[in-house]
Short mmCIF file of C-alpha atoms in Angstrom, two decimals:
data_model
loop_
_atom_site.label_atom_id
_atom_site.label_comp_id
_atom_site.label_asym_id
_atom_site.label_seq_id
_atom_site.Cartn_x
_atom_site.Cartn_y
_atom_site.Cartn_z
CA UNK A 1 154.68 109.61 39.56
CA UNK A 2 158.24 110.74 38.90
CA UNK A 3 158.26 109.03 35.47
CA UNK A 4 155.01 110.72 34.43
CA UNK A 5 156.37 114.12 35.36
CA UNK A 6 159.66 113.48 33.61
CA UNK A 7 157.91 112.33 30.41
CA UNK A 8 155.72 115.41 30.56
CA UNK A 9 158.79 117.58 30.83
CA UNK A 10 160.46 115.78 27.91
CA UNK A 11 157.31 116.14 25.80
CA UNK A 12 157.30 119.86 26.47
CA UNK A 13 160.91 120.11 25.41
CA UNK A 14 160.27 118.21 22.14
CA UNK A 15 157.51 120.66 21.29
CA UNK A 16 159.77 123.56 22.18
CA UNK A 17 162.47 122.09 19.92
CA UNK A 18 160.00 121.81 17.05
CA UNK A 19 159.03 125.44 17.39
CA UNK A 20 162.71 126.41 17.45
CA UNK A 21 163.39 124.49 14.22
CA UNK A 22 160.89 126.72 12.45
CA UNK A 23 162.91 129.81 13.35
CA UNK A 24 166.06 131.37 11.85
CA UNK A 25 168.65 128.55 11.92
CA UNK A 26 171.38 130.98 10.87
CA UNK A 27 171.26 132.79 14.21
CA UNK A 28 173.76 131.22 16.61
CA UNK A 29 172.56 133.59 19.33
CA UNK A 30 168.99 132.39 18.93
CA UNK A 31 170.09 128.75 18.95
CA UNK A 32 172.16 129.24 22.10
CA UNK A 33 169.32 131.05 23.84
CA UNK A 34 166.90 128.28 23.00
CA UNK A 35 169.39 125.67 24.21
CA UNK A 36 169.76 127.52 27.50
CA UNK A 37 165.99 127.83 27.84
CA UNK A 38 165.58 124.11 27.16
CA UNK A 39 168.14 123.23 29.82
CA UNK A 40 166.48 125.56 32.32
CA UNK A 41 163.06 124.08 31.53
CA UNK A 42 164.39 120.56 32.09
CA UNK A 43 165.92 121.55 35.42
CA UNK A 44 162.75 123.25 36.60
CA UNK A 45 160.60 120.31 35.53
CA UNK A 46 162.81 117.81 37.37
CA UNK A 47 163.01 120.04 40.46
CA UNK A 48 159.24 120.40 40.53
CA UNK A 49 158.77 116.67 40.20
CA UNK A 50 161.24 115.99 43.00
CA UNK A 51 159.63 118.58 45.29
CA UNK A 52 156.15 117.26 44.60
CA UNK A 53 157.20 113.68 45.29
CA UNK A 54 158.97 114.72 48.49
CA UNK A 55 155.82 116.46 49.66
CA UNK A 56 153.77 113.42 48.74
CA UNK A 57 156.16 111.19 50.69
CA UNK A 58 155.86 113.43 53.77
CA UNK A 59 152.08 113.48 53.53
CA UNK A 60 151.99 109.71 53.07
CA UNK A 61 154.14 109.13 56.17
CA UNK A 62 151.82 111.31 58.29
CA UNK A 63 148.52 110.45 56.62
CA UNK A 64 146.08 108.75 58.96
CA UNK A 65 148.50 108.79 61.89
CA UNK A 66 147.62 110.28 65.27
CA UNK A 67 149.94 111.54 67.99
CA UNK A 68 148.63 111.51 71.56
CA UNK A 69 150.02 114.34 73.71
CA UNK A 70 149.60 114.26 77.50
CA UNK A 71 150.47 117.49 79.33
CA UNK A 72 150.39 117.92 83.12
CA UNK A 73 148.17 120.96 83.60
CA UNK A 74 146.90 124.26 82.26
CA UNK A 75 147.56 125.97 85.59
CA UNK A 76 151.21 126.55 84.69
CA UNK A 77 151.83 128.84 81.74
CA UNK A 78 154.69 126.81 80.32
CA UNK A 79 152.59 123.65 79.80
CA UNK A 80 150.01 125.67 77.86
CA UNK A 81 152.79 126.92 75.61
CA UNK A 82 154.28 123.44 75.18
CA UNK A 83 150.99 121.71 74.53
CA UNK A 84 149.65 124.17 72.01
CA UNK A 85 152.95 124.57 70.20
CA UNK A 86 153.44 120.80 69.92
CA UNK A 87 149.90 120.41 68.62
CA UNK A 88 150.37 123.06 65.94
CA UNK A 89 153.75 121.62 64.88
CA UNK A 90 152.42 118.09 64.45
CA UNK A 91 149.27 119.24 62.67
CA UNK A 92 151.34 121.36 60.29
CA UNK A 93 153.33 118.20 59.49
CA UNK A 94 150.12 116.37 58.56
CA UNK A 95 149.44 114.38 61.74
CA UNK A 96 146.22 114.28 63.71
CA UNK A 97 146.67 115.23 67.37
CA UNK A 98 144.88 114.23 70.55
CA UNK A 99 145.94 116.68 73.29
CA UNK A 100 145.03 116.21 76.96
CA UNK A 101 145.78 118.30 80.06
CA UNK A 102 145.42 116.33 83.30
CA UNK A 103 145.00 119.06 85.95
CA UNK A 104 148.10 117.94 87.88
CA UNK A 105 146.28 114.75 88.82
CA UNK A 106 148.29 111.61 88.14
CA UNK A 107 145.19 109.38 88.21
CA UNK A 108 143.59 111.58 85.58
CA UNK A 109 146.74 111.46 83.48
CA UNK A 110 146.73 107.67 83.60
CA UNK A 111 143.09 107.71 82.49
CA UNK A 112 143.83 110.23 79.75
CA UNK A 113 146.65 108.06 78.40
CA UNK A 114 144.51 104.91 78.63
CA UNK A 115 141.92 106.74 76.55
CA UNK A 116 144.54 107.51 73.91
CA UNK A 117 145.64 103.87 73.88
CA UNK A 118 142.00 102.85 73.38
CA UNK A 119 141.81 105.37 70.53
CA UNK A 120 144.78 103.55 68.95
CA UNK A 121 147.07 106.56 68.62
CA UNK A 122 150.28 105.81 66.75
CA UNK A 123 152.63 107.48 69.23
CA UNK A 124 152.40 108.82 72.79
CA UNK A 125 154.18 112.00 73.83
CA UNK A 126 154.02 112.43 77.61
CA UNK A 127 155.09 115.16 80.02
CA UNK A 128 154.49 113.22 83.22
CA UNK A 129 152.89 114.67 86.34
CA UNK A 130 154.49 111.97 88.46
CA UNK A 131 157.01 109.99 86.47
CA UNK A 132 156.77 107.02 88.83
CA UNK A 133 153.02 106.35 88.44
CA UNK A 134 152.71 105.45 84.77
CA UNK A 135 154.35 102.02 84.66
CA UNK A 136 151.22 99.88 84.21
CA UNK A 137 149.59 102.27 81.76
CA UNK A 138 152.72 102.36 79.62
CA UNK A 139 152.98 98.57 79.78
CA UNK A 140 149.58 98.60 78.08
CA UNK A 141 150.92 101.02 75.49
CA UNK A 142 153.87 98.72 74.82
CA UNK A 143 151.54 95.73 74.44
CA UNK A 144 149.55 97.75 71.92
CA UNK A 145 152.74 98.53 69.98
CA UNK A 146 152.59 102.26 70.69
CA UNK A 147 156.00 103.93 71.09
CA UNK A 148 156.41 106.44 73.93
CA UNK A 149 158.49 109.62 74.09
CA UNK A 150 159.03 111.18 77.51
CA UNK A 151 158.75 114.93 76.97
CA UNK A 152 160.73 117.27 79.23
CA UNK A 153 160.32 114.98 82.27
CA UNK A 154 161.78 111.49 82.43
CA UNK A 155 159.26 108.70 83.06
CA UNK A 156 160.51 106.25 85.65
CA UNK A 157 160.39 102.49 86.25
CA UNK A 158 159.31 101.33 82.81
CA UNK A 159 160.94 99.87 79.72
CA UNK A 160 158.14 101.25 77.53
CA UNK A 161 159.82 104.63 77.05
CA UNK A 162 161.61 104.75 73.73
CA UNK A 163 163.21 108.21 73.93
CA UNK A 164 163.50 111.23 76.18
CA UNK A 165 163.50 114.78 74.77
CA UNK A 166 164.36 117.57 77.17
CA UNK A 167 166.93 120.19 78.02
CA UNK A 168 170.15 119.50 79.85
CA UNK A 169 168.46 119.77 83.24
CA UNK A 170 171.62 119.68 85.33
CA UNK A 171 172.91 122.60 83.25
CA UNK A 172 169.71 124.57 84.00
CA UNK A 173 170.59 124.52 87.71
CA UNK A 174 174.26 125.03 87.00
CA UNK A 175 173.46 128.24 85.09
CA UNK A 176 171.46 129.51 88.06
CA UNK A 177 174.32 128.78 90.47
CA UNK A 178 176.91 130.30 88.15
CA UNK A 179 174.79 133.45 87.87
CA UNK A 180 174.94 133.79 91.67
CA UNK A 181 178.71 133.24 91.70
CA UNK A 182 179.28 135.89 89.02
CA UNK A 183 176.79 138.45 90.35
CA UNK A 184 178.16 138.32 93.90
CA UNK A 185 181.74 138.03 92.56
CA UNK A 186 182.30 135.19 95.00
CA UNK A 187 185.83 134.52 93.79
CA UNK A 188 186.89 138.00 94.92
CA UNK A 189 184.32 139.39 97.37
CA UNK A 190 184.97 138.95 101.09
CA UNK A 191 181.45 137.91 102.05
CA UNK A 192 179.90 136.15 103.79
CA UNK A 193 176.56 136.18 101.99
CA UNK A 194 173.30 134.45 102.94
CA UNK A 195 171.50 132.11 100.58
CA UNK A 196 168.27 130.09 100.72
CA UNK A 197 167.10 127.41 98.28
CA UNK A 198 163.66 126.66 96.87
CA UNK A 199 163.52 123.45 94.85
CA UNK A 200 160.81 121.82 92.76
CA UNK A 201 158.33 118.99 92.85
CA UNK A 202 159.68 115.70 94.30
CA UNK A 203 157.45 113.84 91.81
CA UNK A 204 159.24 115.52 88.90
CA UNK A 205 162.47 113.72 88.09
CA UNK A 206 163.93 116.91 86.65
CA UNK A 207 163.66 118.75 89.96
CA UNK A 208 166.59 116.86 91.45
CA UNK A 209 168.77 117.65 88.44
CA UNK A 210 167.94 121.35 88.70
CA UNK A 211 168.72 121.47 92.40
CA UNK A 212 171.93 119.43 92.12
CA UNK A 213 173.23 121.55 89.26
CA UNK A 214 172.65 124.74 91.23
CA UNK A 215 173.98 123.41 94.49
CA UNK A 216 177.11 121.97 92.91
CA UNK A 217 177.85 125.36 91.32
CA UNK A 218 177.90 127.09 94.72
CA UNK A 219 178.99 124.21 96.97
CA UNK A 220 182.62 125.23 97.32
CA UNK A 221 181.58 128.68 98.52
CA UNK A 222 179.26 127.11 101.07
CA UNK A 223 182.06 124.81 102.23
CA UNK A 224 184.44 127.79 102.50
CA UNK A 225 181.93 129.81 104.54
CA UNK A 226 181.56 132.53 101.92
CA UNK A 227 177.93 131.50 101.47
CA UNK A 228 175.87 130.78 104.58
CA UNK A 229 172.46 129.10 104.81
CA UNK A 230 170.85 130.51 107.98
CA UNK A 231 167.94 128.05 107.79
CA UNK A 232 170.35 125.13 107.47
CA UNK A 233 168.20 123.70 104.67
CA UNK A 234 170.62 122.42 102.06
CA UNK A 235 169.10 119.10 101.04
CA UNK A 236 166.59 118.73 98.22
CA UNK A 237 164.01 117.09 100.47
CA UNK A 238 164.13 120.07 102.85
CA UNK A 239 163.37 122.67 100.19
CA UNK A 240 161.21 120.74 97.68
CA UNK A 241 157.92 122.34 96.57
CA UNK A 242 155.07 119.97 95.72
CA UNK A 243 153.63 120.56 92.23
CA UNK A 244 155.91 123.57 91.81
CA UNK A 245 153.20 125.53 93.65
CA UNK A 246 153.55 129.32 93.84
CA UNK A 247 151.42 129.42 96.98
CA UNK A 248 153.52 126.75 98.70
CA UNK A 249 156.75 128.53 97.78
CA UNK A 250 155.27 131.78 99.14
CA UNK A 251 154.32 130.16 102.46
CA UNK A 252 157.67 128.40 102.81
CA UNK A 253 159.64 131.58 102.21
CA UNK A 254 157.45 133.54 104.60
CA UNK A 255 158.20 130.94 107.29
CA UNK A 256 161.92 131.10 106.52
CA UNK A 257 161.97 134.89 106.70
CA UNK A 258 160.03 134.91 109.98
CA UNK A 259 162.28 132.27 111.53
CA UNK A 260 165.75 133.41 110.40
CA UNK A 261 165.57 136.96 109.04
CA UNK A 262 163.07 138.85 111.21
CA UNK A 263 165.88 140.71 113.02
CA UNK A 264 167.03 142.34 109.78
CA UNK A 265 169.53 139.63 108.84
CA UNK A 266 170.33 140.17 105.18
CA UNK A 267 169.19 137.68 102.59
CA UNK A 268 171.43 137.92 99.55
CA UNK A 269 170.20 135.04 97.38
CA UNK A 270 166.93 133.15 96.96
CA UNK A 271 167.91 130.41 94.55
CA UNK A 272 164.65 129.12 93.06
CA UNK A 273 164.53 126.23 90.63
CA UNK A 274 161.76 127.63 88.40
CA UNK A 275 159.54 130.62 87.74
CA UNK A 276 156.38 129.45 89.50
CA UNK A 277 158.29 129.01 92.78
CA UNK A 278 160.25 132.22 92.17
CA UNK A 279 156.93 134.07 91.85
CA UNK A 280 155.94 133.00 95.36
CA UNK A 281 159.38 133.71 96.80
CA UNK A 282 159.49 137.20 95.27
CA UNK A 283 156.05 137.92 96.72
CA UNK A 284 157.22 136.82 100.18
CA UNK A 285 160.30 139.02 99.92
CA UNK A 286 158.16 141.99 98.90
CA UNK A 287 155.77 141.55 101.83
CA UNK A 288 157.81 139.97 104.64
CA UNK A 289 161.50 140.76 104.22
CA UNK A 290 162.94 143.37 106.58
CA UNK A 291 166.32 143.77 104.94
CA UNK A 292 167.33 146.92 103.05
CA UNK A 293 168.81 145.16 100.00
CA UNK A 294 167.16 143.50 97.01
CA UNK A 295 168.07 139.79 97.06
CA UNK A 296 169.05 137.87 93.93
CA UNK A 297 166.11 135.69 92.85
CA UNK A 298 166.64 133.03 90.18
CA UNK A 299 164.09 131.19 88.07
CA UNK A 300 163.47 129.07 84.99
CA UNK A 301 160.93 128.96 82.13
CA UNK A 302 160.35 132.57 81.03
CA UNK A 303 156.79 132.90 82.38
CA UNK A 304 155.19 136.24 81.59
CA UNK A 305 154.64 137.26 85.24
CA UNK A 306 158.29 136.51 86.02
CA UNK A 307 159.55 138.45 83.02
CA UNK A 308 157.55 141.40 84.35
CA UNK A 309 159.25 140.89 87.72
CA UNK A 310 162.63 140.90 85.98
CA UNK A 311 161.81 144.26 84.39
CA UNK A 312 160.61 145.55 87.78
CA UNK A 313 163.72 144.30 89.61
CA UNK A 314 161.90 141.69 91.72
CA UNK A 315 163.56 138.74 89.98
CA UNK A 316 167.11 138.71 88.69
CA UNK A 317 167.15 136.08 85.96
CA UNK A 318 165.42 133.10 84.45
CA UNK A 319 166.86 130.15 82.57
CA UNK A 320 164.98 129.89 79.31
CA UNK A 321 164.23 126.67 77.49
CA UNK A 322 162.96 127.46 74.01
CA UNK A 323 159.72 125.51 73.62
CA UNK A 324 159.80 125.89 69.85
CA UNK A 325 163.21 124.22 69.77
CA UNK A 326 162.07 121.44 72.09
CA UNK A 327 158.92 120.88 70.04
CA UNK A 328 160.94 120.90 66.81
CA UNK A 329 163.35 118.24 68.06
CA UNK A 330 160.43 116.19 69.39
CA UNK A 331 158.74 116.39 66.01
CA UNK A 332 161.84 115.11 64.20
CA UNK A 333 162.30 112.22 66.63
CA UNK A 334 158.61 111.35 66.31
CA UNK A 335 158.66 111.49 62.51
CA UNK A 336 161.65 109.15 62.45
CA UNK A 337 159.90 106.66 64.74
CA UNK A 338 156.62 106.82 62.83
CA UNK A 339 158.42 106.18 59.55
CA UNK A 340 160.00 103.02 60.94
CA UNK A 341 163.46 104.40 61.67
CA UNK A 342 165.51 104.07 64.86
CA UNK A 343 166.64 107.59 65.82
CA UNK A 344 170.22 107.96 67.02
CA UNK A 345 173.05 110.49 67.02
CA UNK A 346 172.83 110.85 63.23
CA UNK A 347 169.50 112.67 63.65
CA UNK A 348 171.37 115.62 65.19
CA UNK A 349 172.49 116.69 61.72
CA UNK A 350 168.91 117.36 60.67
CA UNK A 351 167.89 119.35 63.75
CA UNK A 352 167.52 123.12 63.62
CA UNK A 353 168.32 123.51 67.34
CA UNK A 354 171.56 122.78 69.17
CA UNK A 355 171.28 119.46 71.00
CA UNK A 356 173.28 116.44 72.15
CA UNK A 357 172.45 112.73 71.99
CA UNK A 358 172.97 111.06 75.37
CA UNK A 359 172.79 107.32 75.99
CA UNK A 360 174.25 107.17 79.49
CA UNK A 361 172.86 109.86 81.82
CA UNK A 362 169.14 109.16 82.18
CA UNK A 363 168.49 105.86 83.95
CA UNK A 364 164.81 105.50 84.82
CA UNK A 365 165.33 102.52 87.12
CA UNK A 366 164.67 99.94 84.42
CA UNK A 367 166.65 101.18 81.44
CA UNK A 368 168.90 104.00 80.35
CA UNK A 369 166.69 106.02 78.06
CA UNK A 370 168.30 107.46 74.89
CA UNK A 371 167.97 111.22 75.22
CA UNK A 372 168.05 114.31 73.03
CA UNK A 373 169.11 117.22 75.24
CA UNK A 374 168.80 120.84 74.17
CA UNK A 375 170.82 123.79 75.43
CA UNK A 376 169.17 126.37 77.76
CA UNK A 377 170.34 129.95 78.23
CA UNK A 378 170.19 132.77 80.79
CA UNK A 379 167.76 135.66 80.42
CA UNK A 380 168.16 138.89 82.39
CA UNK A 381 166.76 142.40 82.05
CA UNK A 382 169.59 143.17 79.63
CA UNK A 383 168.80 140.55 76.99
CA UNK A 384 165.01 140.24 76.94
CA UNK A 385 165.10 140.85 73.19
CA UNK A 386 166.54 137.35 72.89
CA UNK A 387 163.08 136.07 73.81
CA UNK A 388 161.46 138.30 71.20
CA UNK A 389 163.81 136.75 68.64
CA UNK A 390 162.20 133.34 69.29
CA UNK A 391 158.89 134.63 67.94
CA UNK A 392 157.11 133.43 71.08
CA UNK A 393 157.19 136.81 72.82
CA UNK A 394 156.62 140.41 71.83
CA UNK A 395 156.85 143.80 73.56
CA UNK A 396 153.58 145.24 74.80
CA UNK A 397 152.16 148.48 73.42
CA UNK A 398 154.19 150.51 75.93
CA UNK A 399 157.36 148.65 74.96
CA UNK A 400 157.97 147.93 78.65
CA UNK A 401 156.92 144.35 79.34
CA UNK A 402 156.93 141.19 77.26
CA UNK A 403 153.75 139.36 76.38
CA UNK A 404 153.22 135.98 74.78
CA UNK A 405 152.42 135.65 71.10
CA UNK A 406 150.72 132.29 71.77
CA UNK A 407 146.97 131.96 71.46
CA UNK A 408 146.83 130.68 75.03
CA UNK A 409 149.01 131.40 78.07
#
């Protein structure tokens, strides 16, 4: 292909040279101009050939290959965004995509993945509902020679997982805790202040990282007595929220407020691991809190309802994980695998998003899974335009609240 294009370019130049020979040979200016034009034509011809061949190579590597994507549920906004964005990214790169949402039912997710294995997909990309329930299904994937990437949530107790792509989950919690420290000025303020925790789903391996990162950031202030926990609930198991449920978080916070704050005791911080739990906690505070202050409420994900609450002063911050960045990194890792490469730290140079390559932190009980970890950041009322800059959000017609630019939310 390259040779044909090169010969075509050379043939064109020979004809151009013949036409030039028929002109005024006494004009040095004309000769120089023609020489420059010939050089430019050669360069353009070679560049076009190279670009065409590169495109052909990309199409050939994706042609006929299918990526199976298993997402947990459509009931949480963020998984809709992730699923649809991943699908569009892979299809734009020339791959076929089989996308399944499993309604937060781990049996259904196992069945969905088994269906993809039966369909002979070339790669599985899985955001697990329960990372400990997929071992046998992924053993079948391994037997079928299908590589597996754990997306956002680590999959446990299997050697079938090739890579893990996520954000630095400990840092997500750490950013939430540091926000509390800075906002309350805990290094200088006398205190004491009251704090309550709401953690995530025990079945989600990430939930422990989020909680530990947040707790570690404020632990010294708890130990010093500057932060008090009136409920006494300071262990993950005591504050976990099954399936990240908004309704469960609402009920739990209502119980906490009734038991420990009904006399007007001031709640200063409700440290929530994500936006769906923060939504329930903020609702409980609005309806059941007797204090005169507005507590700090943290979150994570950048869900539309929570961003509205941030504008309205009902939530203080969210830690945002750019789904387009996560999908982009996942695409590059997947392309490398599907082209027969073994991705490693060298892939970082080709990524458009800031990330690290980690081969020591994420042990799933059977193996330490090589991981690409992206960098999250804090969103408050003061920097909502940072979300608009991602292209995934836009201001509404009143320029007051953010709305999603995605086709589904």
